[in-house]
Amino acid sequence: MTATRPAPARTSDARPAWVTERKLASWTRWVACPVSGGVETLTATAPYDAGPTAQVPACTAADVAAAVETARTAQPAWALLTHDARAAVVLRFHDLLVERQDEVLDLIQWEMGKARFHAWQEVLQVGNLARHYARHGRAYLADTRVRPPVPAVTKVREVRRPKGVVGIIAPWNYPLYLGVGDTIPALVAGNAVVVKADPQTPLTLLWTRALMAEAGLPEHVWEVVAGPGAATGEALVDHVDFVSFTGSTATGRLVAERAARRLIGASLELGGKNPLVVRADADIAQAARGTVLAAFANTGQMCIHIERVIVHTDVYDEFTDALRAATSGQRLGQTYDFSCDVGPLASQAQLDKVSGHVADAVAKGATVLAGGRPRPEIGPYAYAPTVLEGVTGDMGLCLGETFGPVVALYRARDDADALRIANQGTAGLSASVFSKDLASADAFARRIRAGSVNINDGAALAAGTVEAGMGGVGDSGLGRRHGAEGIRKYTDAQTVATSRIGPIGPPPGTPLERFVAMGNAQLRALRRLRVR
Ligand code: NAD
């Protein structure tokens, strides 16, 4: 264990020194337990030393229901504010986040274990989302004037109304970005929000909630609930008006079924098995670097990270050498600074899953080209960045999501073969193509079944473009975050139609036959004039 901070006795030795009991209490007070009083608690395990992190109150189903009702009471006043007033809170939050980022970087690392650079990417992403929706939310939600059936005397507009109370469920792998990045557009659109903290990473979310209060967010507009994943999550889906879920495909299906029973909308950002294609004309050094950045980002615990690398046979050997060299250059460690490229896995469960996938593949004939083993001398959940080849369809990691720092290499005869391999399986989240011929790579990208495709970048470019939607197809989910869809999904469309001449229909005394003939003449004229 090489975490640099000394530790109070009762919690993990990796606890950052500035995290005092007083600070913890100032964050955990944000857990909404109005019914139970928070008698039950939950405690997560810090990845750097497998010691306990802080005790956090655990909500009951009744607490969750009450939290949603409290948020519902606070929502109308928030929605009545001007867009600029809501945006001002979000921009103040942005500034505080950038200023105080060291605190949240420490917390993310303590709770989740990732390398500091990957924690900083969460700050970067949330900062960009906050600024973007504060500045552009009004345009995304602006009234749209449409052509009415009776010109001049009628006017029809499509407007957007907030859903009401939005429930947000997000996993532990990006506790700041996924917990807060989806909350910001919901708030900007005039909703109240209830976020379920993941049991592994509640402190990051609670710190952020406290920061949003400093930025001026009214107290009950954003409620936080915590507790065992399934019970708390289900209770939330049972009461909110829309649910934004990020997590595994298996849980996403359960959430979708539960939301469907209540006829509420849901966006589902689920798992992936993302391919990166190296075409014959690729810049091999760039492709190897792009693979390492995208495969081992967040220790491979990133929905859009690369798990399958499909290489044209003409450049397979050259690429493999470059990838092995780049992989062995990765600095694995656990420090509260920027000296490591890759952190440990987040938990024993993650270590078991990743070790199990690699052991199964090796037992069935795969070859380890780099890594392939835990590194307990670095930390209890550390696992070496790993490259495999010879992976076949009977191995669990071939098409099952590993969610760890492991990539498998596949050899492709030509572009068609590469496309066939890339489109295997049922996931469709993110993909990547490396090629010097950008026009041809663009055409190739459009044939990959995935919600996003990066050309000459592994994963970050599309995900970091906050103006472009991000989401999956197939088993990778429904709906998008970021861009227009990332805020409009938190609203209901309403059509407001106004007549200056009273009810639309045959004027009093006009024979219906005459009115119908006029209507038919209008239909024919509009068709002739090519009116849309
Ligand atoms: P998970 O599905 O087990 O849990 C996700 C969240 O759902 C957690 O907060 C959990 O407490 C909660 N939950 C558990 N059971 C629930 C239920 N029955 N009802 C409601 N909520 C419930 O996922 P995980 O293993 O913690 O996270 C990793 C998965 O998330 C991976 O598959 C990864 O690909 C996916 N992910 C997807 C995206 C994306 O944007 N597409 C982003 C990050 C992670």
Coordinates of C-alpha atoms and ligand atoms in Angstrom, one line a residue:
M1 CA 0.0 0.0 0.0
T2 CA 1.6 3.2 -1.1
A3 CA -1.1 5.8 -0.3
T4 CA 0.7 8.8 1.0
R5 CA -1.6 10.0 3.8
P6 CA -1.6 8.9 7.4
A7 CA -4.8 7.5 8.8
P8 CA -7.0 7.7 11.8
A9 CA -7.4 4.3 13.5
R10 CA -11.1 3.5 12.9
T11 CA -11.1 3.7 9.1
S12 CA -8.9 2.7 6.2
D13 CA -5.3 3.8 6.6
A14 CA -5.6 5.4 3.1
R15 CA -8.1 8.0 4.4
P16 CA -7.0 11.5 3.4
A17 CA -5.8 13.3 6.5
W18 CA -8.0 16.4 5.9
V19 CA -11.2 14.1 6.0
T20 CA -12.1 14.7 9.6
E21 CA -15.0 13.3 11.5
R22 CA -16.6 16.8 11.3
K23 CA -16.2 16.9 7.6
L24 CA -17.7 13.4 7.3
A25 CA -20.7 14.5 9.4
S26 CA -21.2 17.6 7.2
W27 CA -21.6 15.4 4.2
T28 CA -23.5 12.5 5.6
R29 CA -26.2 14.8 6.8
W30 CA -27.3 15.1 3.2
V31 CA -28.6 11.5 3.2
A32 CA -32.4 11.8 3.4
C33 CA -33.7 9.5 6.2
P34 CA -36.7 11.4 7.4
V35 CA -38.6 8.3 8.5
S36 CA -36.0 5.9 9.9
G37 CA -33.6 8.6 11.2
G38 CA -30.7 6.7 9.6
V39 CA -30.4 4.0 12.3
E40 CA -29.0 1.6 9.8
T41 CA -25.7 2.4 8.2
L42 CA -23.5 1.2 5.4
T43 CA -19.8 1.2 5.1
A44 CA -17.8 0.6 2.0
T45 CA -14.3 -0.8 1.5
A46 CA -11.3 1.4 0.4
P47 CA -9.5 -0.2 -2.5
Y48 CA -6.0 1.0 -1.4
D49 CA -6.0 -1.1 1.8
A50 CA -9.3 -3.0 2.0
G51 CA -10.1 -1.0 5.2
P52 CA -13.5 0.5 5.9
T53 CA -14.4 3.9 4.7
A54 CA -16.9 6.0 6.6
Q55 CA -20.3 5.0 7.9
V56 CA -23.1 6.4 5.9
P57 CA -26.8 6.3 6.9
A58 CA -28.8 3.8 5.0
C59 CA -32.4 4.7 3.8
T60 CA -35.4 2.5 4.1
A61 CA -38.0 2.3 1.3
A62 CA -40.1 4.6 3.4
D63 CA -37.2 7.1 3.6
V64 CA -36.9 7.0 -0.2
A65 CA -40.7 7.6 -0.7
A66 CA -40.5 10.5 1.7
A67 CA -37.4 12.0 0.0
V68 CA -39.2 11.9 -3.3
E69 CA -42.3 13.7 -1.8
T70 CA -40.1 16.4 -0.2
A71 CA -38.4 16.9 -3.6
R72 CA -41.8 17.1 -5.2
T73 CA -42.8 19.9 -2.9
A74 CA -39.7 21.9 -3.6
Q75 CA -39.8 21.4 -7.4
P76 CA -42.5 24.0 -8.5
A77 CA -40.7 27.0 -7.0
W78 CA -37.4 25.9 -8.6
A79 CA -39.2 25.5 -12.0
L80 CA -40.7 28.9 -11.7
L81 CA -37.3 30.5 -11.5
T82 CA -35.9 31.9 -14.7
H83 CA -33.5 29.7 -16.7
D84 CA -30.7 32.3 -15.9
A85 CA -31.3 31.9 -12.1
R86 CA -31.0 28.1 -12.3
A87 CA -28.0 28.4 -14.6
A88 CA -26.3 30.8 -12.1
V89 CA -26.4 28.2 -9.4
V90 CA -24.9 25.6 -11.8
L91 CA -22.1 28.1 -12.9
R92 CA -21.3 28.9 -9.3
F93 CA -21.1 25.1 -8.7
H94 CA -18.7 24.8 -11.6
D95 CA -16.4 27.5 -10.2
L96 CA -16.4 25.9 -6.7
L97 CA -15.7 22.5 -8.2
V98 CA -12.7 23.7 -10.2
E99 CA -11.4 25.6 -7.2
R100 CA -11.8 22.8 -4.7
Q101 CA -11.1 19.8 -7.0
D102 CA -8.3 18.4 -4.8
E103 CA -10.8 17.5 -2.2
V104 CA -13.0 15.5 -4.5
L105 CA -10.0 13.9 -6.2
D106 CA -8.9 12.6 -2.8
L107 CA -12.4 11.3 -2.1
I108 CA -12.8 9.6 -5.4
Q109 CA -9.4 7.9 -5.0
W110 CA -10.1 6.9 -1.4
E111 CA -13.5 5.4 -2.2
M112 CA -12.9 4.0 -5.7
G113 CA -9.1 3.6 -6.1
K114 CA -8.7 5.0 -9.6
A115 CA -5.5 6.9 -10.6
R116 CA -5.7 10.6 -9.9
F117 CA -5.6 11.6 -13.6
H118 CA -8.7 9.5 -14.2
A119 CA -10.4 11.1 -11.2
W120 CA -9.5 14.5 -12.7
Q121 CA -11.1 13.5 -15.9
E122 CA -14.4 13.4 -13.9
V123 CA -13.9 17.0 -12.8
L124 CA -13.2 18.0 -16.4
Q125 CA -16.3 16.2 -17.7
V126 CA -18.6 17.7 -15.0
G127 CA -17.1 21.1 -15.4
N128 CA -17.8 21.0 -19.2
L129 CA -21.3 19.7 -18.7
A130 CA -22.1 22.3 -16.1
R131 CA -21.0 25.2 -18.3
H132 CA -22.6 23.7 -21.4
Y133 CA -26.1 23.2 -19.9
A134 CA -26.0 26.5 -18.0
R135 CA -25.1 28.3 -21.2
H136 CA -27.0 26.3 -23.7
G137 CA -29.9 24.8 -21.8
R138 CA -32.3 27.6 -22.7
A139 CA -31.7 27.0 -26.4
Y140 CA -32.2 23.3 -26.1
L141 CA -35.5 23.8 -24.3
A142 CA -36.7 26.8 -26.3
D143 CA -40.3 26.9 -27.5
T144 CA -40.6 25.8 -31.1
R145 CA -43.0 27.6 -33.4
V146 CA -44.6 25.3 -35.9
R147 CA -46.9 25.9 -38.9
P148 CA -50.5 25.8 -37.8
P149 CA -53.3 24.4 -40.0
V150 CA -55.1 27.8 -40.3
P151 CA -52.4 30.4 -41.0
A152 CA -52.5 34.0 -39.7
V153 CA -55.3 33.4 -37.2
T154 CA -53.8 30.5 -35.2
K155 CA -50.5 30.0 -33.6
V156 CA -49.0 26.6 -32.5
R157 CA -45.9 26.1 -30.3
E158 CA -44.2 23.1 -28.9
V159 CA -43.0 23.8 -25.4
R160 CA -41.0 21.8 -22.8
R161 CA -42.2 21.1 -19.2
P162 CA -40.0 19.6 -16.6
K163 CA -40.9 15.9 -15.7
G164 CA -41.2 16.8 -12.0
V165 CA -38.9 14.6 -9.8
V166 CA -36.1 12.7 -11.7
G167 CA -34.5 9.7 -10.1
I168 CA -30.9 9.1 -10.8
I169 CA -29.1 5.8 -10.3
A170 CA -25.5 5.5 -11.1
P171 CA -22.7 3.0 -10.4
W172 CA -19.4 3.4 -8.5
N173 CA -17.0 3.6 -11.4
Y174 CA -17.5 7.4 -12.1
P175 CA -19.1 8.6 -8.8
L176 CA -18.7 12.3 -9.7
Y177 CA -19.3 12.3 -13.5
L178 CA -22.2 9.8 -13.5
G179 CA -23.8 10.8 -10.3
V180 CA -23.7 14.6 -11.0
G181 CA -23.3 14.9 -14.8
D182 CA -26.8 13.6 -15.3
T183 CA -28.2 15.6 -12.4
I184 CA -27.1 19.0 -13.8
P185 CA -29.3 19.0 -16.9
A186 CA -32.2 17.7 -14.9
L187 CA -31.9 20.6 -12.6
V188 CA -31.3 23.1 -15.4
A189 CA -34.6 21.9 -17.0
G190 CA -36.5 22.8 -13.8
N191 CA -36.8 19.3 -12.2
A192 CA -36.1 18.3 -8.6
V193 CA -33.8 15.3 -8.4
V194 CA -33.3 12.4 -6.1
V195 CA -30.0 10.6 -6.6
K196 CA -29.2 7.2 -5.2
A197 CA -25.6 7.1 -4.1
D198 CA -23.8 3.9 -5.0
P199 CA -23.0 1.9 -1.8
Q200 CA -19.3 1.9 -2.7
T201 CA -18.9 5.6 -3.4
P202 CA -21.4 7.7 -1.4
L203 CA -19.0 10.3 0.0
T204 CA -18.1 11.7 -3.4
L205 CA -21.7 12.3 -4.2
L206 CA -22.4 13.7 -0.7
W207 CA -19.4 16.1 -1.0
T208 CA -20.8 17.3 -4.3
R209 CA -24.3 17.8 -2.9
A210 CA -22.8 19.9 -0.1
L211 CA -20.9 21.9 -2.7
M212 CA -24.1 22.5 -4.7
A213 CA -25.7 23.9 -1.5
E214 CA -22.8 26.3 -1.2
A215 CA -23.5 27.3 -4.8
G216 CA -27.0 28.3 -3.8
L217 CA -29.2 25.3 -4.7
P218 CA -32.3 25.2 -2.5
E219 CA -32.2 22.4 0.1
H220 CA -34.8 19.9 -1.1
V221 CA -34.4 20.4 -4.9
W222 CA -31.7 17.7 -4.8
E223 CA -32.2 14.9 -2.3
V224 CA -29.7 12.1 -1.8
V225 CA -30.7 8.6 -0.8
A226 CA -28.3 5.8 0.1
G227 CA -28.6 2.1 1.0
P228 CA -28.4 -1.4 -0.4
G229 CA -28.4 -1.1 -4.2
A230 CA -31.5 -3.2 -5.1
A231 CA -33.9 -2.1 -2.3
T232 CA -33.0 1.6 -2.5
G233 CA -33.0 1.6 -6.3
E234 CA -36.3 -0.1 -6.6
A235 CA -37.9 2.2 -4.1
L236 CA -36.7 5.2 -6.1
V237 CA -38.1 3.8 -9.4
D238 CA -41.4 3.3 -7.6
H239 CA -41.9 7.0 -6.9
V240 CA -40.1 9.3 -9.3
D241 CA -41.4 10.7 -12.6
F242 CA -38.5 9.6 -14.7
V243 CA -35.4 7.5 -14.1
S244 CA -31.9 7.9 -15.4
F245 CA -30.1 4.7 -14.9
T246 CA -26.5 3.8 -15.5
G247 CA -25.2 0.4 -14.7
S248 CA -25.1 -3.2 -15.9
T249 CA -27.4 -4.6 -18.6
A250 CA -28.9 -7.1 -16.2
T251 CA -30.0 -4.4 -13.7
G252 CA -31.0 -2.1 -16.5
R253 CA -33.6 -4.6 -17.6
L254 CA -35.0 -4.8 -14.1
V255 CA -35.2 -1.0 -13.9
A256 CA -36.9 -0.8 -17.4
E257 CA -39.5 -3.4 -16.4
R258 CA -40.3 -1.6 -13.1
A259 CA -40.5 1.8 -14.8
A260 CA -42.7 0.3 -17.6
R261 CA -45.2 -0.9 -15.0
R262 CA -45.6 2.7 -13.8
L263 CA -45.5 4.1 -17.3
I264 CA -42.7 6.4 -16.6
G265 CA -39.8 7.1 -18.9
A266 CA -36.3 5.7 -18.4
S267 CA -32.9 6.3 -20.0
L268 CA -30.6 3.3 -19.7
E269 CA -26.9 3.6 -20.1
L270 CA -25.6 0.0 -19.9
G271 CA -22.6 -2.2 -20.4
G272 CA -20.4 -2.6 -23.5
K273 CA -17.9 -4.9 -25.1
N274 CA -16.2 -2.2 -27.2
P275 CA -14.1 -2.9 -30.2
L276 CA -11.1 -1.0 -31.6
V277 CA -10.2 -1.7 -35.2
V278 CA -6.7 -1.2 -36.5
R279 CA -6.9 -1.0 -40.3
A280 CA -3.9 -1.9 -42.6
D281 CA -3.1 1.8 -43.2
A282 CA -3.2 2.9 -39.5
D283 CA -0.5 4.8 -37.8
I284 CA 0.7 1.9 -35.6
A285 CA 2.2 4.1 -32.9
Q286 CA -1.0 6.1 -32.6
A287 CA -3.1 3.0 -32.6
A288 CA -1.1 1.4 -29.8
R289 CA -1.2 4.6 -27.7
G290 CA -4.9 4.9 -28.3
T291 CA -5.5 1.4 -27.3
V292 CA -3.6 1.8 -24.0
L293 CA -5.4 5.0 -23.2
A294 CA -8.8 3.6 -23.9
A295 CA -8.3 0.0 -22.6
F296 CA -6.7 0.9 -19.2
A297 CA -8.5 4.1 -18.5
N298 CA -10.1 3.9 -15.0
T299 CA -8.4 0.5 -14.7
G300 CA -10.7 -0.7 -17.4
Q301 CA -13.7 0.0 -15.3
M302 CA -15.3 2.3 -17.8
C303 CA -18.3 1.4 -19.9
I304 CA -16.8 2.8 -23.1
H305 CA -13.3 1.3 -22.6
I306 CA -11.8 -1.0 -25.2
E307 CA -11.9 -4.7 -24.6
R308 CA -11.5 -6.1 -28.1
V309 CA -8.7 -5.0 -30.5
I310 CA -9.2 -6.2 -34.1
V311 CA -6.0 -5.8 -36.2
H312 CA -5.5 -6.2 -39.9
T313 CA -3.3 -9.2 -40.5
D314 CA -0.7 -7.1 -42.5
V315 CA 0.1 -5.0 -39.4
Y316 CA -0.8 -7.5 -36.6
D317 CA 2.8 -8.3 -35.6
E318 CA 4.0 -4.7 -35.7
F319 CA 0.9 -3.5 -33.7
T320 CA 1.3 -6.3 -31.2
D321 CA 4.9 -5.4 -30.4
A322 CA 3.9 -1.7 -30.1
L323 CA 1.0 -2.5 -27.8
R324 CA 3.1 -4.8 -25.5
A325 CA 5.7 -2.1 -25.2
A326 CA 3.1 0.6 -24.4
T327 CA 1.3 -1.7 -21.9
S328 CA 4.5 -2.6 -20.0
G329 CA 5.2 1.2 -19.7
Q330 CA 2.0 1.7 -17.7
R331 CA 2.8 2.7 -14.1
L332 CA 0.4 0.8 -11.8
G333 CA 0.1 2.1 -8.3
Q334 CA -2.0 3.8 -5.7
T335 CA -0.9 7.3 -4.8
Y336 CA -2.8 10.6 -4.2
D337 CA -0.8 12.3 -6.9
F338 CA -0.3 12.1 -10.7
S339 CA 2.6 9.6 -10.6
C340 CA 0.6 6.6 -11.6
D341 CA -1.1 5.8 -14.9
V342 CA -3.4 3.0 -13.6
G343 CA -4.9 2.4 -10.2
P344 CA -6.1 -0.8 -8.6
L345 CA -9.5 -2.4 -9.2
A346 CA -12.2 -1.0 -7.0
S347 CA -13.1 -4.1 -5.0
Q348 CA -12.6 -7.8 -4.3
A349 CA -15.6 -8.5 -6.5
Q350 CA -14.0 -6.7 -9.4
L351 CA -10.7 -8.5 -8.8
D352 CA -12.5 -11.9 -8.7
K353 CA -14.3 -11.1 -11.9
V354 CA -11.2 -9.9 -13.8
S355 CA -9.0 -12.8 -12.5
G356 CA -11.7 -15.3 -13.3
H357 CA -12.1 -14.1 -16.9
V358 CA -8.4 -14.2 -17.6
A359 CA -7.9 -17.6 -15.8
D360 CA -10.8 -19.1 -17.9
A361 CA -9.4 -17.8 -21.1
V362 CA -5.9 -19.1 -20.4
A363 CA -7.2 -22.5 -19.3
K364 CA -9.0 -22.7 -22.7
G365 CA -5.9 -21.8 -24.7
A366 CA -5.5 -18.0 -24.8
T367 CA -2.0 -16.6 -24.5
V368 CA -0.9 -13.8 -22.1
L369 CA 1.2 -11.2 -24.0
A370 CA 1.4 -8.8 -21.1
G371 CA 0.2 -8.7 -17.4
G372 CA -2.3 -11.4 -16.7
R373 CA -2.0 -11.5 -12.9
P374 CA -2.9 -9.7 -9.7
R375 CA -0.2 -7.4 -8.1
P376 CA -0.8 -7.8 -4.4
E377 CA 2.5 -6.2 -3.6
I378 CA 1.0 -2.9 -4.9
G379 CA -2.4 -3.3 -3.3
P380 CA -5.1 -5.8 -2.4
Y381 CA -7.0 -5.3 -5.6
A382 CA -4.2 -4.3 -8.0
Y383 CA -4.2 -6.1 -11.3
A384 CA -1.6 -5.8 -14.1
P385 CA -2.7 -4.2 -17.4
T386 CA -3.2 -7.3 -19.6
V387 CA -3.1 -8.2 -23.3
L388 CA -4.3 -11.6 -24.5
E389 CA -4.4 -13.2 -27.9
G390 CA -5.9 -16.5 -29.1
V391 CA -9.3 -15.7 -27.4
T392 CA -12.1 -17.8 -28.8
G393 CA -15.9 -17.8 -28.5
D394 CA -16.0 -20.4 -25.7
M395 CA -14.2 -18.1 -23.3
G396 CA -16.2 -15.8 -21.0
L397 CA -14.2 -12.7 -21.9
C398 CA -14.7 -13.1 -25.6
L399 CA -18.1 -11.3 -25.7
G400 CA -18.9 -10.9 -21.9
E401 CA -17.9 -7.6 -20.4
T402 CA -14.8 -8.0 -18.2
F403 CA -14.8 -4.4 -16.9
G404 CA -11.1 -4.5 -16.0
P405 CA -7.7 -3.7 -17.6
V406 CA -7.8 -6.5 -20.1
V407 CA -7.8 -6.4 -23.9
A408 CA -7.9 -9.3 -26.3
L409 CA -6.3 -9.2 -29.8
Y410 CA -8.1 -10.6 -32.9
R411 CA -6.6 -10.9 -36.3
A412 CA -8.7 -9.8 -39.3
R413 CA -8.2 -10.8 -42.9
D414 CA -9.6 -7.6 -44.3
D415 CA -12.0 -4.8 -43.6
A416 CA -15.1 -7.0 -44.0
D417 CA -13.7 -9.5 -41.6
A418 CA -12.8 -6.7 -39.1
L419 CA -16.4 -5.4 -39.4
R420 CA -17.8 -8.8 -38.8
I421 CA -15.8 -9.3 -35.6
A422 CA -16.5 -5.7 -34.4
N423 CA -20.3 -6.3 -34.7
Q424 CA -20.3 -9.7 -32.9
G425 CA -22.3 -9.9 -29.7
T426 CA -25.3 -8.0 -28.4
A427 CA -23.7 -4.8 -27.0
G428 CA -23.3 -1.6 -29.0
L429 CA -21.9 1.2 -26.8
S430 CA -18.7 2.6 -28.2
A431 CA -16.1 1.7 -30.9
S432 CA -13.0 3.0 -32.5
V433 CA -11.2 2.8 -35.9
F434 CA -7.6 3.7 -36.6
S435 CA -6.8 4.5 -40.2
K436 CA -5.1 7.3 -42.2
D437 CA -7.8 7.3 -44.8
L438 CA -10.3 9.5 -43.0
A439 CA -13.1 9.3 -45.6
S440 CA -12.9 5.6 -45.8
A441 CA -12.7 5.3 -42.0
D442 CA -15.8 7.4 -41.8
A443 CA -17.7 5.1 -44.1
F444 CA -16.4 2.1 -42.1
A445 CA -17.4 3.7 -38.8
R446 CA -21.0 4.1 -39.9
R447 CA -21.2 0.3 -40.4
I448 CA -20.2 -0.5 -36.8
R449 CA -23.2 -1.1 -34.6
A450 CA -22.4 1.3 -31.7
G451 CA -23.8 4.5 -30.2
S452 CA -20.4 6.3 -30.7
V453 CA -17.5 5.6 -33.0
N454 CA -14.1 7.4 -32.6
I455 CA -11.8 7.7 -35.5
N456 CA -8.1 7.7 -34.5
D457 CA -9.0 8.0 -30.8
G458 CA -9.9 5.1 -28.5
A459 CA -12.8 6.5 -26.5
A460 CA -12.4 10.0 -25.1
L461 CA -13.1 12.1 -28.1
A462 CA -16.8 11.2 -28.5
A463 CA -17.5 11.0 -24.8
G464 CA -15.7 14.3 -24.1
T465 CA -17.8 16.1 -26.7
V466 CA -20.6 17.2 -24.4
E467 CA -22.6 18.6 -27.2
A468 CA -23.0 15.2 -28.9
G469 CA -25.3 12.6 -27.5
M470 CA -23.8 9.5 -25.9
G471 CA -25.6 6.2 -25.4
G472 CA -25.8 2.6 -26.6
V473 CA -27.8 0.4 -29.0
G474 CA -28.8 -3.2 -28.4
D475 CA -27.9 -4.4 -24.9
S476 CA -26.0 -1.2 -24.2
G477 CA -29.2 0.7 -23.5
L478 CA -31.8 3.2 -24.5
G479 CA -31.6 7.0 -24.7
R480 CA -28.7 9.3 -24.6
R481 CA -26.9 11.6 -22.2
H482 CA -25.1 14.9 -23.2
G483 CA -26.2 17.3 -26.0
A484 CA -29.9 18.1 -26.7
E485 CA -31.2 14.7 -25.8
G486 CA -29.3 14.8 -22.5
I487 CA -31.6 17.6 -21.2
R488 CA -34.8 17.2 -23.3
K489 CA -35.3 13.7 -21.9
Y490 CA -36.0 15.3 -18.5
T491 CA -38.9 17.2 -20.0
D492 CA -42.3 16.4 -21.5
A493 CA -43.2 18.0 -24.8
Q494 CA -46.4 20.0 -24.7
T495 CA -48.2 21.5 -27.7
V496 CA -49.8 24.9 -27.0
A497 CA -52.3 25.9 -29.8
T498 CA -53.9 29.3 -29.8
S499 CA -56.8 30.5 -32.0
R500 CA -57.6 34.2 -32.4
I501 CA -61.0 33.4 -34.0
G502 CA -62.5 30.9 -31.5
P503 CA -63.1 27.3 -32.2
I504 CA -61.7 25.9 -35.5
G505 CA -64.4 24.3 -37.6
P506 CA -67.2 25.1 -40.1
P507 CA -68.3 28.7 -39.5
P508 CA -71.9 28.9 -38.2
G509 CA -74.4 28.4 -41.0
T510 CA -71.9 27.0 -43.5
P511 CA -73.2 23.7 -45.1
L512 CA -70.8 20.8 -44.2
E513 CA -70.5 19.8 -47.9
R514 CA -69.2 23.3 -48.8
F515 CA -66.7 23.2 -45.9
V516 CA -65.5 19.8 -47.0
A517 CA -65.1 20.9 -50.6
M518 CA -63.0 23.9 -49.4
G519 CA -60.9 21.6 -47.3
N520 CA -60.3 19.3 -50.3
A521 CA -59.4 22.2 -52.5
Q522 CA -56.9 23.3 -49.9
L523 CA -55.3 19.8 -49.7
R524 CA -54.9 19.7 -53.5
A525 CA -53.4 23.3 -53.6
L526 CA -50.9 22.5 -50.9
R527 CA -49.8 19.3 -52.7
R528 CA -49.4 21.3 -56.0
L529 CA -47.5 24.0 -54.3
R530 CA -45.2 21.4 -52.7
V531 CA -45.9 22.8 -49.2
R532 CA -44.2 20.5 -46.7
Ligands
NAD1 P1 -25.1 -2.5 -11.4 O1 -26.1 -2.6 -12.4 O2 -24.8 -3.7 -10.5 O3 -25.4 -1.3 -10.4 C1 -25.7 0.0 -11.0 C2 -26.5 0.8 -9.9 O4 -27.7 0.2 -9.8 C3 -25.8 0.8 -8.5 O5 -25.9 2.1 -7.9 C4 -26.7 -0.2 -7.8 O6 -26.7 0.0 -6.4 C5 -28.0 0.0 -8.4 N1 -28.9 -1.2 -8.4 C6 -28.6 -2.5 -8.1 N2 -29.8 -3.2 -8.2 C7 -30.8 -2.4 -8.5 C8 -32.2 -2.6 -8.8 N3 -32.7 -3.8 -8.7 N4 -32.9 -1.5 -9.1 C9 -32.4 -0.3 -9.2 N5 -31.0 0.0 -8.9 C10 -30.3 -1.1 -8.6 O7 -23.8 -2.1 -12.2 P2 -22.3 -2.1 -11.6 O8 -21.7 -3.4 -11.8 O9 -22.2 -1.4 -10.3 O10 -21.6 -1.0 -12.6 C11 -20.9 -1.5 -13.7 C12 -21.8 -1.6 -15.0 O11 -22.2 -0.3 -15.4 C13 -21.0 -2.1 -16.2 O12 -21.8 -3.0 -16.9 C14 -20.7 -0.9 -17.0 O13 -20.5 -1.1 -18.3 C15 -22.0 -0.1 -16.7 N6 -21.8 1.3 -17.0 C16 -22.4 1.9 -18.1 C17 -22.2 3.2 -18.4 C18 -22.8 3.9 -19.6 O14 -22.8 5.1 -19.8 N7 -23.4 3.1 -20.6 C19 -21.4 4.0 -17.6 C20 -20.8 3.4 -16.5 C21 -21.0 2.1 -16.2

